[in-house]
GROMACS .gro file of C-alpha atoms in nm:
model
  264
    1UNK     CA    1  16.128  12.501  -6.329
    2UNK     CA    2  16.025  12.356  -6.664
    3UNK     CA    3  15.928  12.607  -6.930
    4UNK     CA    4  15.668  12.493  -7.181
    5UNK     CA    5  15.803  12.494  -7.535
    6UNK     CA    6  15.567  12.584  -7.815
    7UNK     CA    7  15.714  12.473  -8.150
    8UNK     CA    8  15.729  12.730  -8.425
    9UNK     CA    9  15.484  12.676  -8.709
   10UNK     CA   10  15.618  12.597  -9.053
   11UNK     CA   11  15.639  12.897  -9.284
   12UNK     CA   12  15.427  12.953  -9.595
   13UNK     CA   13  15.646  13.248  -9.696
   14UNK     CA   14  16.010  13.319  -9.616
   15UNK     CA   15  16.176  13.625  -9.766
   16UNK     CA   16  16.537  13.727  -9.704
   17UNK     CA   17  16.699  14.061  -9.795
   18UNK     CA   18  16.464  14.120 -10.090
   19UNK     CA   19  16.570  14.420 -10.299
   20UNK     CA   20  16.390  14.556 -10.605
   21UNK     CA   21  16.441  14.879 -10.801
   22UNK     CA   22  16.197  15.003 -11.063
   23UNK     CA   23  16.310  15.268 -11.311
   24UNK     CA   24  16.626  15.314 -11.110
   25UNK     CA   25  16.433  15.385 -10.790
   26UNK     CA   26  16.464  15.144 -10.496
   27UNK     CA   27  16.120  15.008 -10.403
   28UNK     CA   28  16.212  14.718 -10.175
   29UNK     CA   29  16.531  14.785  -9.981
   30UNK     CA   30  16.605  14.461  -9.801
   31UNK     CA   31  16.273  14.304  -9.696
   32UNK     CA   32  16.289  14.021  -9.442
   33UNK     CA   33  15.960  13.843  -9.387
   34UNK     CA   34  15.840  13.516  -9.240
   35UNK     CA   35  15.469  13.425  -9.249
   36UNK     CA   36  15.359  13.117  -9.062
   37UNK     CA   37  15.137  12.861  -9.231
   38UNK     CA   38  14.765  12.888  -9.157
   39UNK     CA   39  14.770  13.254  -9.055
   40UNK     CA   40  14.556  13.538  -9.188
   41UNK     CA   41  14.797  13.830  -9.200
   42UNK     CA   42  14.776  14.185  -9.326
   43UNK     CA   43  15.034  14.386  -9.517
   44UNK     CA   44  14.986  14.760  -9.467
   45UNK     CA   45  15.178  15.071  -9.568
   46UNK     CA   46  15.145  15.393  -9.766
   47UNK     CA   47  15.104  15.413 -10.144
   48UNK     CA   48  15.434  15.339 -10.315
   49UNK     CA   49  15.567  15.142 -10.018
   50UNK     CA   50  15.622  14.827 -10.225
   51UNK     CA   51  15.325  14.612 -10.123
   52UNK     CA   52  15.217  14.515 -10.475
   53UNK     CA   53  15.581  14.476 -10.583
   54UNK     CA   54  15.634  14.231 -10.296
   55UNK     CA   55  15.331  14.027 -10.404
   56UNK     CA   56  15.458  14.026 -10.764
   57UNK     CA   57  15.790  13.889 -10.641
   58UNK     CA   58  15.610  13.614 -10.449
   59UNK     CA   59  15.426  13.523 -10.770
   60UNK     CA   60  15.741  13.521 -10.983
   61UNK     CA   61  15.612  13.817 -11.187
   62UNK     CA   62  15.891  14.049 -11.072
   63UNK     CA   63  16.252  13.937 -11.042
   64UNK     CA   64  16.434  14.083 -10.741
   65UNK     CA   65  16.781  14.229 -10.782
   66UNK     CA   66  16.889  14.058 -10.465
   67UNK     CA   67  16.752  13.829 -10.198
   68UNK     CA   68  16.568  13.499 -10.178
   69UNK     CA   69  16.208  13.375 -10.160
   70UNK     CA   70  16.088  13.041 -10.030
   71UNK     CA   71  15.721  12.942 -10.067
   72UNK     CA   72  15.530  12.666  -9.889
   73UNK     CA   73  15.846  12.523  -9.738
   74UNK     CA   74  15.990  12.425 -10.075
   75UNK     CA   75  16.164  12.686 -10.287
   76UNK     CA   76  16.136  12.998 -10.503
   77UNK     CA   77  15.816  13.066 -10.701
   78UNK     CA   78  15.781  12.852 -11.014
   79UNK     CA   79  15.500  12.693 -11.217
   80UNK     CA   80  15.468  12.384 -10.996
   81UNK     CA   81  15.463  12.574 -10.667
   82UNK     CA   82  15.235  12.848 -10.798
   83UNK     CA   83  14.962  12.591 -10.868
   84UNK     CA   84  14.928  12.582 -10.489
   85UNK     CA   85  14.889  12.963 -10.466
   86UNK     CA   86  14.574  13.167 -10.527
   87UNK     CA   87  14.600  13.534 -10.626
   88UNK     CA   88  14.347  13.815 -10.657
   89UNK     CA   89  14.483  14.136 -10.815
   90UNK     CA   90  14.383  14.483 -10.710
   91UNK     CA   91  14.180  14.543 -11.024
   92UNK     CA   92  14.111  14.346 -11.339
   93UNK     CA   93  14.041  14.564 -11.640
   94UNK     CA   94  13.805  14.389 -11.880
   95UNK     CA   95  13.716  14.499 -12.230
   96UNK     CA   96  13.336  14.542 -12.261
   97UNK     CA   97  13.349  14.297 -12.553
   98UNK     CA   98  13.473  14.020 -12.319
   99UNK     CA   99  13.162  13.804 -12.342
  100UNK     CA  100  13.240  13.495 -12.131
  101UNK     CA  101  12.982  13.429 -11.864
  102UNK     CA  102  13.091  13.378 -11.505
  103UNK     CA  103  13.030  13.002 -11.545
  104UNK     CA  104  13.254  12.989 -11.853
  105UNK     CA  105  13.522  13.205 -11.692
  106UNK     CA  106  13.537  12.977 -11.388
  107UNK     CA  107  13.521  12.659 -11.598
  108UNK     CA  108  13.837  12.761 -11.781
  109UNK     CA  109  14.017  12.781 -11.445
  110UNK     CA  110  13.896  12.445 -11.307
  111UNK     CA  111  14.089  12.134 -11.423
  112UNK     CA  112  13.784  11.909 -11.371
  113UNK     CA  113  13.583  12.106 -11.628
  114UNK     CA  114  13.809  12.037 -11.925
  115UNK     CA  115  13.599  12.037 -12.240
  116UNK     CA  116  13.335  12.251 -12.068
  117UNK     CA  117  13.217  12.390 -12.405
  118UNK     CA  118  13.061  12.053 -12.491
  119UNK     CA  119  12.942  11.972 -12.141
  120UNK     CA  120  12.596  12.046 -12.001
  121UNK     CA  121  12.577  12.334 -11.753
  122UNK     CA  122  12.473  12.093 -11.475
  123UNK     CA  123  12.806  11.905 -11.504
  124UNK     CA  124  13.006  12.230 -11.495
  125UNK     CA  125  12.804  12.359 -11.198
  126UNK     CA  126  12.870  12.038 -11.005
  127UNK     CA  127  13.244  12.082 -11.058
  128UNK     CA  128  13.232  12.445 -10.947
  129UNK     CA  129  12.979  12.403 -10.668
  130UNK     CA  130  13.194  12.431 -10.355
  131UNK     CA  131  13.379  12.752 -10.442
  132UNK     CA  132  13.072  12.908 -10.607
  133UNK     CA  133  12.861  12.849 -10.295
  134UNK     CA  134  13.141  12.962 -10.065
  135UNK     CA  135  13.172  13.300 -10.240
  136UNK     CA  136  12.795  13.334 -10.298
  137UNK     CA  137  12.819  13.380 -10.675
  138UNK     CA  138  12.565  13.116 -10.782
  139UNK     CA  139  12.321  13.381 -10.900
  140UNK     CA  140  12.592  13.536 -11.120
  141UNK     CA  141  12.682  13.223 -11.321
  142UNK     CA  142  12.489  13.325 -11.633
  143UNK     CA  143  12.599  13.690 -11.620
  144UNK     CA  144  12.874  13.821 -11.853
  145UNK     CA  145  13.190  13.884 -11.652
  146UNK     CA  146  13.241  14.223 -11.819
  147UNK     CA  147  12.900  14.339 -11.693
  148UNK     CA  148  12.963  14.276 -11.322
  149UNK     CA  149  12.994  14.549 -11.062
  150UNK     CA  150  13.329  14.595 -10.887
  151UNK     CA  151  13.221  14.398 -10.583
  152UNK     CA  152  13.069  14.116 -10.788
  153UNK     CA  153  13.384  14.087 -11.000
  154UNK     CA  154  13.606  14.066 -10.690
  155UNK     CA  155  13.389  13.782 -10.554
  156UNK     CA  156  13.424  13.597 -10.884
  157UNK     CA  157  13.802  13.649 -10.886
  158UNK     CA  158  13.835  13.512 -10.532
  159UNK     CA  159  13.610  13.220 -10.631
  160UNK     CA  160  13.839  13.158 -10.928
  161UNK     CA  161  14.148  13.166 -10.704
  162UNK     CA  162  13.995  12.897 -10.478
  163UNK     CA  163  13.913  12.645 -10.753
  164UNK     CA  164  14.248  12.468 -10.735
  165UNK     CA  165  14.227  12.447 -10.354
  166UNK     CA  166  14.535  12.662 -10.284
  167UNK     CA  167  14.738  12.647  -9.965
  168UNK     CA  168  14.829  13.017  -9.988
  169UNK     CA  169  14.598  13.301 -10.094
  170UNK     CA  170  14.737  13.646 -10.185
  171UNK     CA  171  14.485  13.931 -10.196
  172UNK     CA  172  14.593  14.275 -10.321
  173UNK     CA  173  14.335  14.521 -10.184
  174UNK     CA  174  14.041  14.288 -10.254
  175UNK     CA  175  13.780  14.553 -10.172
  176UNK     CA  176  13.897  14.788 -10.449
  177UNK     CA  177  13.578  14.871 -10.635
  178UNK     CA  178  13.354  14.747 -10.353
  179UNK     CA  179  13.116  15.006 -10.211
  180UNK     CA  180  13.173  15.103  -9.849
  181UNK     CA  181  12.867  14.927  -9.700
  182UNK     CA  182  12.980  14.600  -9.857
  183UNK     CA  183  13.342  14.611  -9.739
  184UNK     CA  184  13.281  14.467  -9.393
  185UNK     CA  185  13.078  14.173  -9.530
  186UNK     CA  186  13.347  14.114  -9.790
  187UNK     CA  187  13.629  14.095  -9.534
  188UNK     CA  188  13.411  13.871  -9.320
  189UNK     CA  189  13.366  13.640  -9.617
  190UNK     CA  190  13.744  13.616  -9.666
  191UNK     CA  191  13.788  13.545  -9.295
  192UNK     CA  192  13.529  13.266  -9.319
  193UNK     CA  193  13.717  13.111  -9.614
  194UNK     CA  194  14.037  13.125  -9.410
  195UNK     CA  195  13.877  12.952  -9.111
  196UNK     CA  196  13.703  12.681  -9.313
  197UNK     CA  197  13.997  12.593  -9.536
  198UNK     CA  198  14.284  12.658  -9.294
  199UNK     CA  199  14.490  12.815  -9.571
  200UNK     CA  200  14.739  13.100  -9.530
  201UNK     CA  201  14.596  13.438  -9.633
  202UNK     CA  202  14.806  13.747  -9.704
  203UNK     CA  203  14.585  14.053  -9.732
  204UNK     CA  204  14.706  14.391  -9.861
  205UNK     CA  205  14.471  14.657  -9.729
  206UNK     CA  206  14.442  15.026  -9.647
  207UNK     CA  207  14.137  14.965  -9.428
  208UNK     CA  208  14.296  14.958  -9.083
  209UNK     CA  209  13.971  14.884  -8.901
  210UNK     CA  210  13.919  14.568  -9.106
  211UNK     CA  211  14.285  14.474  -9.060
  212UNK     CA  212  14.245  14.507  -8.685
  213UNK     CA  213  13.929  14.301  -8.685
  214UNK     CA  214  14.042  14.006  -8.894
  215UNK     CA  215  14.423  13.974  -8.910
  216UNK     CA  216  14.616  13.769  -8.655
  217UNK     CA  217  14.942  13.942  -8.748
  218UNK     CA  218  15.026  14.270  -8.922
  219UNK     CA  219  15.334  14.368  -9.122
  220UNK     CA  220  15.392  14.738  -9.193
  221UNK     CA  221  15.596  14.790  -9.511
  222UNK     CA  222  15.766  15.103  -9.640
  223UNK     CA  223  16.053  14.975  -9.851
  224UNK     CA  224  16.145  14.751  -9.558
  225UNK     CA  225  15.934  14.588  -9.289
  226UNK     CA  226  15.911  14.876  -9.041
  227UNK     CA  227  15.732  14.678  -8.773
  228UNK     CA  228  15.544  14.354  -8.729
  229UNK     CA  229  15.336  14.185  -8.463
  230UNK     CA  230  14.980  14.146  -8.344
  231UNK     CA  231  14.731  14.420  -8.439
  232UNK     CA  232  14.767  14.565  -8.088
  233UNK     CA  233  15.146  14.579  -8.122
  234UNK     CA  234  15.159  14.733  -8.469
  235UNK     CA  235  14.853  14.953  -8.493
  236UNK     CA  236  14.956  15.223  -8.249
  237UNK     CA  237  15.075  15.578  -8.310
  238UNK     CA  238  15.448  15.508  -8.280
  239UNK     CA  239  15.452  15.203  -8.510
  240UNK     CA  240  15.223  15.355  -8.771
  241UNK     CA  241  15.423  15.677  -8.787
  242UNK     CA  242  15.732  15.465  -8.850
  243UNK     CA  243  15.557  15.310  -9.150
  244UNK     CA  244  15.351  15.599  -9.283
  245UNK     CA  245  15.563  15.900  -9.183
  246UNK     CA  246  15.532  16.177  -8.929
  247UNK     CA  247  15.221  16.327  -9.088
  248UNK     CA  248  15.015  16.012  -9.049
  249UNK     CA  249  14.713  16.045  -8.822
  250UNK     CA  250  14.726  15.771  -8.555
  251UNK     CA  251  14.471  15.493  -8.583
  252UNK     CA  252  14.225  15.471  -8.295
  253UNK     CA  253  14.045  15.144  -8.234
  254UNK     CA  254  13.755  15.081  -8.000
  255UNK     CA  255  13.742  14.731  -7.851
  256UNK     CA  256  13.392  14.614  -7.940
  257UNK     CA  257  13.492  14.280  -8.090
  258UNK     CA  258  13.762  14.019  -8.118
  259UNK     CA  259  13.991  13.968  -8.414
  260UNK     CA  260  14.201  13.698  -8.575
  261UNK     CA  261  14.156  13.458  -8.286
  262UNK     CA  262  14.288  13.708  -8.030
  263UNK     CA  263  14.103  13.810  -7.720
  264UNK     CA  264  13.953  14.158  -7.684
   0.00000   0.00000   0.00000
C-alpha cells in the first residue's frame, strides 16, 4: 500500500547543541531546536529558563559558548541576514526627554523615508501606510513616543519591526505593559499579521491560554527544550511539570475555540 509522503517544510530557525553560561552559571545547556518556516510558534518556560537568552543568540547579541545557529536557511546571524528579521523586546525603556514623535521614530526605521526631516508628512505617511494601518497606530503618529502607554508603545515597536517586511518575527513577551483586557486583542492582532504576511513568528509568552489559542507549535524551555509539539501535546500536566518543575499548577484548557490552524 502506498503511503502519502508529506515533505518537511524548510526551516526558519535551526539550533544545534546551543550552550550559554552567564556569570559562570549555565543558562542554555544544549538546546536543539528546529522551527519550520511560516509557523506561529510559542516558547514557554519559567523565569530564568533561558528564553530571552535564546532570542539574543538568534539575533547575534549573545555569543554561545558552543553550538550552531542557522537562520532562514542560510547561516548564522549577521547584519545581512538580520535585515530579514524583526524583533520586539520585552520592554523598551525611554527617557522622558526622548521627543521623537511616532511618525519620526518609524521614519528612521524605514529605508524609503530617507531624508524624512525635509519631507512633508504626507510623503512619510504614504511610505509607512501599510504597517501603520496593520498595527492600528495611525492615530498615534503625532504623539511623542516617550508619552505612550505600555500597550501603545508595544504596537509601535511591532509596527517598526514590520517596516522592512521581515520573513521572521521574534517577540519577547509582547504584552508586557499591556493591560489585561487588551492582551487578547493584542495576540489576535499578531496572529492576523502572521496569517496575512505568512512570516514565521516566534512568540515568548507566559500567557498559556493565549499560547494555546494562537500557536501551532509549542516549545517548553528550561535550559534545554523539555518538550515540543502541538498545544495539545505540550500543554498537559506531565509536560508542563517537566518544564516548570513539580510545584507547577497544571494548565487546564476548555475547548471553546480553535487555535493555530488546528481543529478543536
